[in-house]
Tab-separated table of C-alpha atoms and ligand atoms in Angstrom:
chain	number	residue	atom	x	y	z
A	1	MET	CA	25.986	32.928	0.401
A	2	ALA	CA	24.636	33.976	3.856
A	3	ASN	CA	24.720	30.286	4.681
A	4	LYS	CA	22.069	29.539	2.099
A	5	LEU	CA	22.273	28.397	-1.418
A	6	PHE	CA	20.324	25.234	-2.045
A	7	ASP	CA	17.118	24.405	-0.191
A	8	PHE	CA	17.072	20.656	-0.601
A	9	GLY	CA	19.525	17.888	-1.454
A	10	MET	CA	18.843	14.454	-2.902
A	11	ILE	CA	21.028	11.372	-2.767
A	12	GLY	CA	20.151	8.908	-5.493
A	13	LEU	CA	19.086	10.362	-8.815
A	14	GLY	CA	17.168	7.420	-10.193
A	15	VAL	CA	13.906	8.344	-11.809
A	16	MET	CA	12.128	8.879	-8.452
A	17	GLY	CA	14.862	11.066	-6.963
A	18	ARG	CA	15.242	13.071	-10.143
A	19	ASN	CA	11.522	13.620	-10.607
A	20	LEU	CA	10.988	14.678	-7.024
A	21	LEU	CA	13.800	17.240	-7.270
A	22	LEU	CA	12.454	18.576	-10.567
A	23	ASN	CA	9.025	18.876	-8.954
A	24	MET	CA	10.552	20.887	-6.082
A	25	ALA	CA	12.439	23.096	-8.510
A	26	ASP	CA	9.248	23.809	-10.440
A	27	HIS	CA	7.804	25.094	-7.166
A	28	GLY	CA	10.618	27.591	-6.731
A	29	PHE	CA	12.973	25.629	-4.493
A	30	GLN	CA	16.673	25.511	-5.307
A	31	VAL	CA	17.700	21.887	-5.421
A	32	ILE	CA	20.889	19.901	-5.676
A	33	GLY	CA	21.377	16.185	-6.248
A	34	PHE	CA	24.145	13.637	-5.984
A	35	ASP	CA	24.491	10.255	-7.619
A	36	LYS	CA	27.527	7.991	-7.910
A	37	ASP	CA	26.773	7.823	-11.615
A	38	PRO	CA	27.766	11.234	-13.075
A	39	LYS	CA	25.439	10.699	-16.031
A	40	LYS	CA	22.467	10.931	-13.662
A	41	GLY	CA	23.565	14.330	-12.356
A	42	ALA	CA	23.864	15.556	-15.935
A	43	LEU	CA	20.446	14.135	-16.806
A	44	LEU	CA	18.955	15.913	-13.794
A	45	GLU	CA	20.268	19.258	-15.005
A	46	SER	CA	19.265	18.726	-18.614
A	47	SER	CA	15.707	17.737	-17.582
A	48	ALA	CA	15.133	20.874	-15.498
A	49	THR	CA	12.503	23.420	-16.502
A	50	PRO	CA	14.290	26.500	-17.896
A	51	GLY	CA	14.659	29.110	-15.178
A	52	SER	CA	14.512	26.618	-12.304
A	53	ILE	CA	17.598	26.150	-10.132
A	54	VAL	CA	18.782	22.558	-10.315
A	55	LYS	CA	22.289	21.224	-9.897
A	56	GLY	CA	23.827	17.764	-10.132
A	57	VAL	CA	27.130	17.042	-8.388
A	58	ASN	CA	29.486	14.078	-8.344
A	59	THR	CA	30.441	13.919	-4.674
A	60	LEU	CA	28.467	13.926	-1.476
A	61	ALA	CA	30.764	16.560	0.053
A	62	GLU	CA	30.104	18.968	-2.821
A	63	MET	CA	26.400	18.616	-2.254
A	64	VAL	CA	26.485	18.959	1.532
A	65	LYS	CA	28.602	22.123	1.521
A	66	GLN	CA	26.233	23.881	-0.867
A	67	LEU	CA	23.125	23.323	1.226
A	68	GLY	CA	21.663	25.943	3.565
A	69	THR	CA	21.474	24.895	7.222
A	70	PRO	CA	19.805	23.129	8.820
A	71	ARG	CA	20.380	20.923	5.806
A	72	LYS	CA	17.504	18.980	4.370
A	73	ILE	CA	18.772	15.888	2.616
A	74	MET	CA	16.681	13.052	1.267
A	75	MET	CA	17.967	9.723	0.081
A	76	LEU	CA	16.106	7.620	-2.432
A	77	VAL	CA	18.192	4.481	-2.518
A	78	PRO	CA	17.217	0.797	-2.234
A	79	ALA	CA	16.084	-0.255	1.251
A	80	GLY	CA	18.505	-2.084	3.526
A	81	LYS	CA	22.274	-1.741	3.547
A	82	PRO	CA	22.432	1.103	0.976
A	83	VAL	CA	20.560	3.340	3.447
A	84	ASP	CA	23.067	2.595	6.238
A	85	ASP	CA	25.953	3.128	3.815
A	86	VAL	CA	24.631	6.562	2.855
A	87	ILE	CA	24.172	7.498	6.515
A	88	ASN	CA	27.754	6.469	7.293
A	89	ASP	CA	29.101	8.472	4.350
A	90	LEU	CA	27.016	11.508	5.296
A	91	LEU	CA	27.691	11.614	9.011
A	92	PRO	CA	31.156	13.205	8.968
A	93	LEU	CA	29.825	15.937	6.670
A	94	LEU	CA	26.792	16.982	8.731
A	95	ASP	CA	26.185	19.511	11.488
A	96	LYS	CA	23.867	19.363	14.477
A	97	ASN	CA	20.165	19.742	13.640
A	98	ASP	CA	20.570	18.731	10.013
A	99	ILE	CA	17.671	16.653	8.718
A	100	VAL	CA	18.249	13.374	6.922
A	101	ILE	CA	15.235	11.845	5.207
A	102	ASP	CA	14.835	8.305	3.961
A	103	GLY	CA	12.222	8.520	1.211
A	104	GLY	CA	12.387	4.847	0.257
A	105	ASN	CA	10.435	1.805	1.377
A	106	SER	CA	12.534	0.921	4.422
A	107	HIS	CA	11.351	-1.510	7.047
A	108	TYR	CA	10.084	0.517	9.990
A	109	THR	CA	12.296	-1.292	12.502
A	110	ASP	CA	15.355	-0.170	10.513
A	111	THR	CA	13.992	3.366	10.596
A	112	LEU	CA	13.521	3.229	14.371
A	113	ARG	CA	17.118	2.056	14.773
A	114	ARG	CA	18.390	4.870	12.532
A	115	VAL	CA	16.318	7.522	14.311
A	116	ALA	CA	17.876	6.485	17.639
A	117	PHE	CA	21.394	6.275	16.188
A	118	LEU	CA	21.250	9.739	14.641
A	119	GLN	CA	19.473	11.289	17.602
A	120	GLU	CA	22.597	10.581	19.675
A	121	LYS	CA	24.451	12.761	17.184
A	122	ASP	CA	21.809	15.518	17.243
A	123	ILE	CA	20.791	14.770	13.674
A	124	HIS	CA	17.100	14.401	12.832
A	125	PHE	CA	16.270	11.299	10.856
A	126	MET	CA	12.856	11.053	9.232
A	127	GLY	CA	11.288	8.043	7.543
A	128	VAL	CA	9.034	9.330	4.792
A	129	GLY	CA	6.824	7.167	2.614
A	130	ILE	CA	6.353	8.481	-0.903
A	131	SER	CA	3.755	6.998	-3.178
A	132	GLY	CA	2.775	7.576	-6.746
A	133	GLY	CA	5.564	6.113	-8.812
A	134	GLU	CA	7.573	8.099	-11.357
A	135	HIS	CA	4.682	10.209	-12.536
A	136	GLY	CA	3.595	10.950	-8.979
A	137	ALA	CA	7.065	12.092	-7.977
A	138	ARG	CA	7.129	14.537	-10.894
A	139	MET	CA	3.535	15.795	-10.791
A	140	GLY	CA	2.481	15.335	-7.151
A	141	PRO	CA	2.910	12.300	-4.905
A	142	SER	CA	1.258	11.437	-1.633
A	143	ILE	CA	3.873	11.994	1.063
A	144	MET	CA	3.811	10.166	4.414
A	145	PRO	CA	6.333	11.689	6.820
A	146	GLY	CA	6.892	10.557	10.366
A	147	GLY	CA	9.373	11.359	13.108
A	148	ASP	CA	10.402	14.488	14.942
A	149	PRO	CA	7.558	17.057	14.564
A	150	ALA	CA	10.010	19.970	14.812
A	151	ALA	CA	12.094	18.609	11.940
A	152	TYR	CA	8.903	18.151	9.968
A	153	GLN	CA	8.162	21.872	10.295
A	154	SER	CA	11.386	22.611	8.350
A	155	VAL	CA	10.482	20.389	5.409
A	156	LYS	CA	6.739	21.013	5.517
A	157	PRO	CA	6.652	23.957	3.059
A	158	ILE	CA	8.585	21.946	0.462
A	159	PHE	CA	6.511	18.798	0.913
A	160	GLU	CA	3.248	20.741	0.831
A	161	ALA	CA	4.282	22.500	-2.362
A	162	VAL	CA	5.172	19.321	-4.257
A	163	ALA	CA	2.497	16.934	-2.949
A	164	ALA	CA	-0.645	16.084	-4.892
A	165	LYS	CA	-3.623	18.298	-4.079
A	166	VAL	CA	-7.202	17.222	-3.431
A	167	ASN	CA	-9.719	20.038	-2.994
A	168	LYS	CA	-6.705	22.351	-2.666
A	169	SER	CA	-5.377	20.427	0.344
A	170	ALA	CA	-1.904	18.904	0.013
A	171	CYS	CA	-1.610	15.128	0.287
A	172	VAL	CA	0.979	15.275	3.044
A	173	ALA	CA	0.722	15.381	6.837
A	174	HIS	CA	2.875	14.547	9.807
A	175	LEU	CA	1.780	10.997	10.515
A	176	GLY	CA	3.245	10.356	13.918
A	177	LYS	CA	6.293	9.608	15.985
A	178	GLY	CA	9.340	7.480	15.276
A	179	ALA	CA	8.945	5.367	12.178
A	180	ALA	CA	5.252	6.204	11.668
A	181	GLY	CA	5.820	7.467	8.108
A	182	HIS	CA	7.378	4.227	6.944
A	183	TYR	CA	4.826	2.212	8.888
A	184	VAL	CA	1.924	3.967	7.167
A	185	LYS	CA	3.611	3.490	3.775
A	186	MET	CA	4.087	-0.215	4.495
A	187	VAL	CA	0.378	-0.612	5.225
A	188	HIS	CA	-0.444	1.483	2.140
A	189	ASN	CA	1.504	-1.078	0.130
A	190	GLY	CA	-0.259	-3.972	1.854
A	191	ILE	CA	-3.586	-2.496	0.748
A	192	GLU	CA	-2.064	-1.948	-2.714
A	193	TYR	CA	-1.211	-5.674	-2.924
A	194	ALA	CA	-4.749	-6.603	-1.821
A	195	ILE	CA	-6.526	-4.400	-4.354
A	196	MET	CA	-4.230	-5.503	-7.179
A	197	GLN	CA	-4.968	-9.148	-6.345
A	198	LEU	CA	-8.706	-8.451	-6.333
A	199	ILE	CA	-8.595	-6.630	-9.664
A	200	SER	CA	-6.609	-9.489	-11.177
A	201	GLU	CA	-9.295	-11.942	-10.022
A	202	THR	CA	-12.041	-9.847	-11.636
A	203	TYR	CA	-9.983	-9.776	-14.852
A	204	ASP	CA	-9.747	-13.569	-14.816
A	205	LEU	CA	-13.487	-13.990	-14.276
A	206	LEU	CA	-14.375	-11.581	-17.047
A	207	HIS	CA	-11.707	-12.788	-19.476
A	208	ARG	CA	-11.555	-16.558	-19.101
A	209	GLY	CA	-14.885	-16.825	-17.259
A	210	VAL	CA	-17.247	-14.997	-19.611
A	211	GLY	CA	-14.906	-14.517	-22.550
A	212	LEU	CA	-14.400	-10.745	-22.706
A	213	ASN	CA	-11.589	-9.759	-25.063
A	214	ASN	CA	-9.157	-6.942	-24.329
A	215	ASP	CA	-11.231	-4.273	-26.067
A	216	GLU	CA	-14.287	-5.336	-24.108
A	217	LEU	CA	-12.288	-5.437	-20.888
A	218	TYR	CA	-11.077	-1.912	-21.590
A	219	LYS	CA	-14.664	-0.728	-21.907
A	220	VAL	CA	-15.786	-2.470	-18.715
A	221	TYR	CA	-12.961	-1.094	-16.551
A	222	LYS	CA	-13.384	2.322	-18.165
A	223	THR	CA	-17.050	2.355	-17.177
A	224	TRP	CA	-16.144	1.159	-13.700
A	225	ASN	CA	-13.585	3.907	-13.361
A	226	GLU	CA	-16.267	6.460	-14.146
A	227	GLY	CA	-18.460	5.223	-11.299
A	228	GLU	CA	-18.163	4.222	-7.664
A	229	LEU	CA	-15.023	2.166	-8.358
A	230	GLN	CA	-13.107	5.227	-9.560
A	231	SER	CA	-9.487	4.704	-8.574
A	232	PHE	CA	-5.954	4.900	-9.891
A	233	LEU	CA	-5.576	1.114	-10.032
A	234	VAL	CA	-8.790	0.593	-12.027
A	235	GLU	CA	-7.814	3.489	-14.281
A	236	ILE	CA	-4.416	2.020	-15.201
A	237	THR	CA	-5.963	-1.435	-15.550
A	238	LYS	CA	-8.232	-0.222	-18.358
A	239	ASP	CA	-5.261	1.270	-20.207
A	240	ILE	CA	-3.253	-1.937	-19.865
A	241	PHE	CA	-5.796	-3.796	-22.011
A	242	LEU	CA	-5.149	-1.489	-24.964
A	243	GLN	CA	-1.342	-1.528	-24.866
A	244	GLU	CA	0.183	-3.248	-27.889
A	245	ASP	CA	3.321	-5.371	-27.763
A	246	SER	CA	5.841	-3.795	-30.129
A	247	LYS	CA	7.440	-7.197	-30.807
A	248	THR	CA	4.390	-9.224	-31.805
A	249	GLY	CA	1.581	-6.738	-32.329
A	250	ASN	CA	-0.464	-8.676	-29.754
A	251	ARG	CA	-1.784	-7.001	-26.652
A	252	LEU	CA	1.114	-6.790	-24.254
A	253	VAL	CA	-0.902	-8.115	-21.297
A	254	ASP	CA	-1.290	-11.424	-23.155
A	255	MET	CA	2.475	-11.690	-23.629
A	256	ILE	CA	3.406	-11.209	-19.960
A	257	LEU	CA	4.327	-14.291	-17.940
A	258	ASP	CA	1.947	-14.899	-15.037
A	259	LYS	CA	4.592	-14.769	-12.292
A	260	ALA	CA	4.267	-11.752	-9.975
A	261	GLY	CA	7.301	-10.133	-8.410
A	262	SER	CA	7.448	-8.227	-5.138
A	263	LYS	CA	9.893	-6.197	-3.145
A	264	GLY	CA	8.622	-7.183	0.281
A	265	THR	CA	6.369	-4.434	1.636
A	266	GLY	CA	3.219	-6.564	1.312
A	267	LYS	CA	4.912	-9.416	3.144
A	268	TRP	CA	6.101	-7.023	5.863
A	269	THR	CA	2.513	-5.850	6.342
A	270	SER	CA	1.301	-9.417	6.795
A	271	GLN	CA	4.172	-10.296	9.101
A	272	ASP	CA	3.615	-7.268	11.292
A	273	ALA	CA	-0.151	-7.784	11.353
A	274	MET	CA	0.453	-11.296	12.691
A	275	ASP	CA	2.752	-9.906	15.369
A	276	LEU	CA	0.129	-7.347	16.353
A	277	GLY	CA	-2.691	-9.879	16.295
A	278	VAL	CA	-4.687	-7.968	13.681
A	279	PRO	CA	-6.380	-10.016	10.954
A	280	VAL	CA	-5.609	-8.754	7.443
A	281	PRO	CA	-6.508	-11.863	5.413
A	282	VAL	CA	-6.995	-10.134	2.054
A	283	ILE	CA	-3.469	-8.741	2.293
A	284	ASP	CA	-2.143	-12.124	3.460
A	285	MET	CA	-3.852	-13.820	0.556
A	286	ALA	CA	-2.525	-11.274	-1.929
A	287	VAL	CA	1.032	-11.990	-0.757
A	288	SER	CA	0.418	-15.741	-0.888
A	289	MET	CA	-1.058	-15.588	-4.382
A	290	ARG	CA	1.948	-13.646	-5.688
A	291	ASP	CA	4.141	-16.337	-4.122
A	292	LEU	CA	2.002	-19.101	-5.591
A	293	SER	CA	2.173	-17.489	-9.024
A	294	SER	CA	5.938	-17.845	-8.996
A	295	TYR	CA	5.638	-21.667	-8.940
A	296	LYS	CA	4.875	-21.638	-12.650
A	297	GLU	CA	6.578	-24.930	-13.489
A	298	GLU	CA	4.751	-26.762	-10.697
A	299	ARG	CA	1.471	-25.174	-11.739
A	300	VAL	CA	1.958	-26.412	-15.282
A	301	LYS	CA	2.547	-29.953	-13.983
A	302	ALA	CA	-0.448	-29.715	-11.656
A	303	ALA	CA	-2.667	-28.464	-14.477
A	304	ALA	CA	-1.804	-31.586	-16.450
A	305	LEU	CA	-2.209	-33.889	-13.442
A	306	TYR	CA	-5.610	-32.492	-12.518
A	307	LYS	CA	-6.636	-32.048	-16.157
A	308	THR	CA	-7.633	-28.459	-15.378
A	309	THR	CA	-9.794	-26.988	-18.087
A	310	THR	CA	-11.558	-23.687	-18.146
A	311	VAL	CA	-15.308	-23.864	-18.166
A	312	PRO	CA	-17.327	-20.805	-19.139
A	313	ILE	CA	-19.350	-19.182	-16.393
A	314	ALA	CA	-22.978	-19.644	-17.382
A	315	VAL	CA	-24.418	-16.296	-16.352
A	316	PRO	CA	-25.561	-13.646	-18.861
A	317	ARG	CA	-22.564	-11.381	-19.441
A	318	GLU	CA	-24.156	-8.096	-18.449
A	319	VAL	CA	-25.544	-9.583	-15.245
A	320	PHE	CA	-22.192	-11.129	-14.355
A	321	ILE	CA	-20.218	-7.949	-15.136
A	322	GLN	CA	-22.388	-6.053	-12.667
A	323	GLN	CA	-21.968	-8.756	-10.024
A	324	VAL	CA	-18.202	-8.755	-10.486
A	325	HIS	CA	-18.184	-4.964	-10.233
A	326	ASP	CA	-20.047	-5.168	-6.933
A	327	ALA	CA	-17.761	-7.931	-5.668
A	328	LEU	CA	-14.712	-5.786	-6.395
A	329	TYR	CA	-16.299	-2.810	-4.679
A	330	PHE	CA	-17.148	-4.882	-1.602
A	331	SER	CA	-13.735	-6.532	-1.330
A	332	THR	CA	-11.875	-3.270	-1.952
A	333	ILE	CA	-13.671	-1.710	1.015
A	334	ILE	CA	-12.696	-4.730	3.126
A	335	SER	CA	-9.040	-4.326	2.057
A	336	TYR	CA	-8.919	-0.706	3.220
A	337	ALA	CA	-10.757	-1.671	6.417
A	338	GLN	CA	-8.167	-4.320	7.248
A	339	GLY	CA	-5.205	-2.036	6.586
A	340	LEU	CA	-6.707	0.824	8.571
A	341	ALA	CA	-7.671	-1.448	11.472
A	342	MET	CA	-4.059	-2.568	11.521
A	343	LEU	CA	-2.859	1.049	11.628
A	344	HIS	CA	-5.274	1.792	14.456
A	345	LYS	CA	-3.817	-0.992	16.586
A	346	ALA	CA	-0.196	-0.434	15.541
A	347	SER	CA	-0.444	3.241	16.402
A	348	ALA	CA	-1.312	2.399	20.005
A	349	GLU	CA	0.938	-0.656	20.409
A	350	LEU	CA	4.006	1.005	18.916
A	351	ASP	CA	3.189	4.410	20.417
A	352	MET	CA	3.265	6.154	17.036
A	353	GLN	CA	0.214	8.431	17.434
A	354	VAL	CA	-0.890	8.011	13.840
A	355	PRO	CA	-3.770	10.384	13.001
A	356	LEU	CA	-6.043	8.115	10.944
A	357	PRO	CA	-8.204	10.956	9.533
A	358	GLU	CA	-5.009	12.496	8.140
A	359	VAL	CA	-3.824	9.179	6.696
A	360	VAL	CA	-7.081	8.769	4.824
A	361	ARG	CA	-7.071	12.410	3.740
A	362	ILE	CA	-3.598	12.211	2.193
A	363	TRP	CA	-4.315	8.886	0.482
A	364	ARG	CA	-7.084	10.583	-1.531
A	365	GLY	CA	-4.560	11.903	-4.050
A	366	GLY	CA	-1.170	11.098	-5.519
A	367	CYS	CA	-0.723	7.577	-4.185
A	368	ILE	CA	-1.248	4.195	-5.814
A	369	ILE	CA	-4.321	3.357	-3.687
A	370	ARG	CA	-6.106	6.672	-4.266
A	371	SER	CA	-9.782	6.133	-4.959
A	372	SER	CA	-13.089	7.867	-4.564
A	373	LEU	CA	-13.855	5.486	-1.689
A	374	LEU	CA	-11.332	7.340	0.442
A	375	GLU	CA	-13.655	10.347	0.470
A	376	VAL	CA	-16.271	8.215	2.246
A	377	PHE	CA	-13.659	6.846	4.651
A	378	TYR	CA	-12.416	10.365	5.350
A	379	GLY	CA	-15.939	11.234	6.465
A	380	ALA	CA	-15.997	8.163	8.723
A	381	TYR	CA	-12.709	9.051	10.443
A	382	GLN	CA	-13.651	12.699	10.724
A	383	ALA	CA	-16.758	11.599	12.607
A	384	ASN	CA	-14.689	9.276	14.795
A	385	ALA	CA	-10.894	9.556	14.702
A	386	GLN	CA	-10.659	6.520	17.001
A	387	LEU	CA	-12.745	4.252	14.769
A	388	SER	CA	-11.214	0.805	15.344
A	389	ASN	CA	-12.608	-0.684	12.143
A	390	LEU	CA	-14.281	0.942	9.138
A	391	LEU	CA	-16.852	-1.848	9.184
A	392	LEU	CA	-18.335	-0.251	12.305
A	393	ASP	CA	-19.128	2.972	10.453
A	394	PRO	CA	-22.851	3.112	9.534
A	395	ALA	CA	-22.248	4.570	6.038
A	396	VAL	CA	-19.669	1.874	5.231
A	397	ALA	CA	-21.997	-0.806	6.642
A	398	LYS	CA	-24.719	0.350	4.250
A	399	MET	CA	-22.347	0.137	1.289
A	400	LEU	CA	-21.273	-3.390	2.209
A	401	GLN	CA	-24.809	-4.593	2.830
A	402	ALA	CA	-25.780	-3.447	-0.654
A	403	LYS	CA	-23.059	-5.587	-2.290
A	404	LYS	CA	-23.199	-8.645	-0.067
A	405	GLN	CA	-25.417	-10.687	-2.385
A	406	PRO	CA	-23.392	-10.031	-5.558
A	407	ILE	CA	-20.080	-11.102	-4.008
A	408	HIS	CA	-21.737	-14.320	-2.773
A	409	HIS	CA	-22.947	-14.984	-6.336
A	410	VAL	CA	-19.568	-14.270	-7.892
A	411	ILE	CA	-17.736	-16.560	-5.475
A	412	MET	CA	-20.313	-19.285	-5.996
A	413	HIS	CA	-19.989	-19.162	-9.791
A	414	ALA	CA	-16.199	-18.914	-9.633
A	415	THR	CA	-15.746	-21.864	-7.304
A	416	GLN	CA	-18.235	-24.038	-9.206
A	417	THR	CA	-16.236	-23.538	-12.378
A	418	GLY	CA	-12.773	-23.644	-10.804
A	419	TYR	CA	-11.557	-20.055	-11.097
A	420	PRO	CA	-9.321	-19.081	-8.165
A	421	VAL	CA	-10.777	-16.139	-6.266
A	422	ALA	CA	-8.761	-16.321	-3.063
A	423	GLY	CA	-8.813	-12.567	-2.453
A	424	LEU	CA	-12.581	-12.240	-2.919
A	425	MET	CA	-13.144	-15.244	-0.663
A	426	ALA	CA	-10.831	-13.847	2.000
A	427	ALA	CA	-12.735	-10.565	1.940
A	428	LEU	CA	-16.140	-12.207	2.234
A	429	SER	CA	-15.003	-14.626	4.951
A	430	TYR	CA	-13.553	-11.762	6.969
A	431	PHE	CA	-16.820	-9.865	6.626
A	432	ASP	CA	-18.908	-12.880	7.602
A	433	ALA	CA	-16.695	-13.607	10.615
A	434	TYR	CA	-16.402	-9.986	11.748
A	435	ARG	CA	-20.157	-9.431	11.706
A	436	THR	CA	-20.912	-12.637	13.592
A	437	GLU	CA	-21.753	-12.435	17.248
A	438	HIS	CA	-21.046	-16.141	17.715
A	439	LEU	CA	-17.953	-17.769	16.274
A	440	PRO	CA	-17.191	-21.464	16.761
A	441	THR	CA	-14.067	-20.583	18.746
A	442	ASN	CA	-15.702	-21.923	21.915
A	443	LEU	CA	-14.865	-25.343	20.477
A	444	ILE	CA	-11.235	-24.355	19.902
A	445	GLN	CA	-11.032	-23.246	23.522
A	446	ALA	CA	-12.482	-26.581	24.626
A	447	GLN	CA	-9.935	-28.481	22.505
A	448	ARG	CA	-7.056	-26.395	23.881
A	449	ASP	CA	-8.168	-27.017	27.404
A	450	TYR	CA	-8.730	-30.732	26.662
A	451	PHE	CA	-5.234	-31.501	25.415
A	452	GLY	CA	-3.193	-28.787	27.060
A	453	ALA	CA	-5.065	-27.453	30.095
A	454	HIS	CA	-4.947	-24.013	28.465
A	455	THR	CA	-8.145	-22.945	30.316
A	456	TYR	CA	-11.192	-21.105	28.993
A	457	GLN	CA	-13.624	-18.367	29.982
A	458	ARG	CA	-17.352	-18.976	30.459
A	459	ILE	CA	-20.329	-17.077	29.091
A	460	ASP	CA	-22.181	-17.049	32.424
A	461	GLU	CA	-19.427	-16.339	34.941
A	462	SER	CA	-16.203	-14.362	34.962
A	463	GLY	CA	-12.879	-16.021	35.697
A	464	VAL	CA	-10.679	-18.676	34.131
A	465	PHE	CA	-11.700	-22.343	34.109
A	466	HIS	CA	-10.211	-25.753	33.474
A	467	THR	CA	-11.988	-29.082	33.095
A	468	GLU	CA	-10.680	-32.652	33.285
A	469	TRP	CA	-12.203	-33.521	29.906
A	470	GLY	CA	-13.587	-37.011	29.316
A	471	SER	CA	-13.460	-37.935	32.967
B	1	LIG	C1	4.059	3.365	-4.441
B	1	LIG	C2	4.418	1.907	-4.585
B	1	LIG	C3	5.871	1.636	-4.612
B	1	LIG	C4	6.222	0.156	-4.633
B	1	LIG	C5	5.863	-0.530	-5.876
B	1	LIG	C6	6.451	-1.915	-6.063
B	1	LIG	O1	3.347	3.638	-3.489
B	1	LIG	O2	4.463	4.183	-5.261
B	1	LIG	O3	3.880	1.215	-3.471
B	1	LIG	O4	6.431	2.232	-3.472
B	1	LIG	O5	7.577	0.035	-4.466
B	1	LIG	O6	4.485	-0.589	-5.998
B	1	LIG	O7	6.101	-2.807	-5.063
B	1	LIG	P1	6.298	-4.367	-5.296
B	1	LIG	O8	7.494	-4.561	-6.156
B	1	LIG	O9	6.485	-4.973	-3.950
B	1	LIG	O10	5.042	-4.830	-5.981
C-alpha cells in the first residue's frame, strides 16, 4: 500500500462521527473509524453509500496502521477526560507529523494545553469546531479549524469537500492560531444560546400573550423564515409547532417540560467574556434563563405565592406579531454583535489572529446560527476586517434604527402584563447603553473614590485624581 490506504480516521462513531465519515466517503475519500462498541463500526459500514470506501474497526491500533501518513485522525468524543484518554491511547501508535483533531466542543484552555503537550512530541493537534448537528455532519457542516496552519493544509481538501457551501464557497476556513477553532465554536454556541432564548420569548408572547395556537404559530414563524428573519433556528422552530406527540396525539411542544438543559458552552462564553471585559449581556441572560428554568419546583411555589396569572396582551394581533418580529430581528442582530465583539477582543488578547470576515463567511451555511443576516455582516467585515463592534457599521445601524420603536413597544407590553422577556430587555439595554455618549458611571467613580480612594479621571484635565469626599 505505498504507505497509503485510508485518508482519514475517526475515533468515536456516534451519530456525528459516523455521519461526518460517511460525508467524507461520499466525496471520494477513503475513511476508517474506530469505536469501543463494535456495533457502531458495523453500523458505519452498513450505512455507507455503495461504492464508497468505508471501514469500521474494533481497535485503535488497527485503525492507525491502516492510515496513510501523515495520519489525519479526528476524535468526536465527549469533552473533558475522554479527550485526554484518547490522546494517551493514541500517542504510542503515532509518528512525527501526524495530525490529531479534536472535533468536539472542548474548552479552549484544554485545547491549548493539548496543543503544547503534543507539540513536544512533534504531533500536530488541532481544535476544530463543527456545527450543524447530525444532519449537518452528513450533508455539510460549518467547520471551524484552528491551530497549526501547515497541518491545516493537509486536512483542507477534505474539510472543503465536506463542508456546507454558500455561493459555491465552502463553510470552512483556518480561523487562527492555537485554540482559535474551539474558541470561535464556543462563541458560536454563546450566540446560539442567545438567539434560542430570544425566539423562546417571542413564542411566549405570541402564544400566551396574544393566544396564537400551534397552527397559527407555525404560520407566523414560516412567514418570518421567508423574510428578513430567515435562519435555521426560525426554520426549525416553525416545524416544532406541527410535530405531534405519538403518545398523546397532542403537539409535542406542549408536552415538553419547561426545564432547559445545557452542556456548558454558553456558560463558558459568558465566563470568558467576563474575564476579557467584554459585555455580552444577551448571552449571559440566555445562560441565566436556562438555569432559572431548571428551578421548576421553586417556580411553581413562587407562582402560587405571587398569584401569577397570565393576562392577555391588549394589542391587535397583526400589529403585535409585526412588533414581535421586529423585536426578534433587532435583538438577534445585537446577539451576533456581542459575540463578534467578543471574538474581536479575544483574538487580540489571546493572540489567536482570528479573521472575523472568514468567521462570518463560514457561519453563513451549515451551522446552527446560519441566517440571512450573516450576509449583511459579511459585507460589514469585508469593508472593515478590524470592526470592533457591528453596531458601528452604518448598514447595521440603519437596520437597528428601523426596529428600535417596535422592540420598545414589545418590552413595554410584556412587562406591563408580566411576561418575562429578559433576553429582549438585555438586547435593548445594551443598545441604549452602547449608543450613549454619557453613562452615569461618573457617579460610580465618585462612589469608588469616596469609600475606597480608588481615584477617578476628569473630563477637563488628564491625570488621575482623588478627593477627600465630604470634607
Ligand atoms: C452545533 C451545536 C452543538 C451543541 C448543541 C447542544 O453547533 O451543532 O452548538 O455543538 O452541542 O447545540 O448544546 P447545549 O446542550 O449546551 O444546548
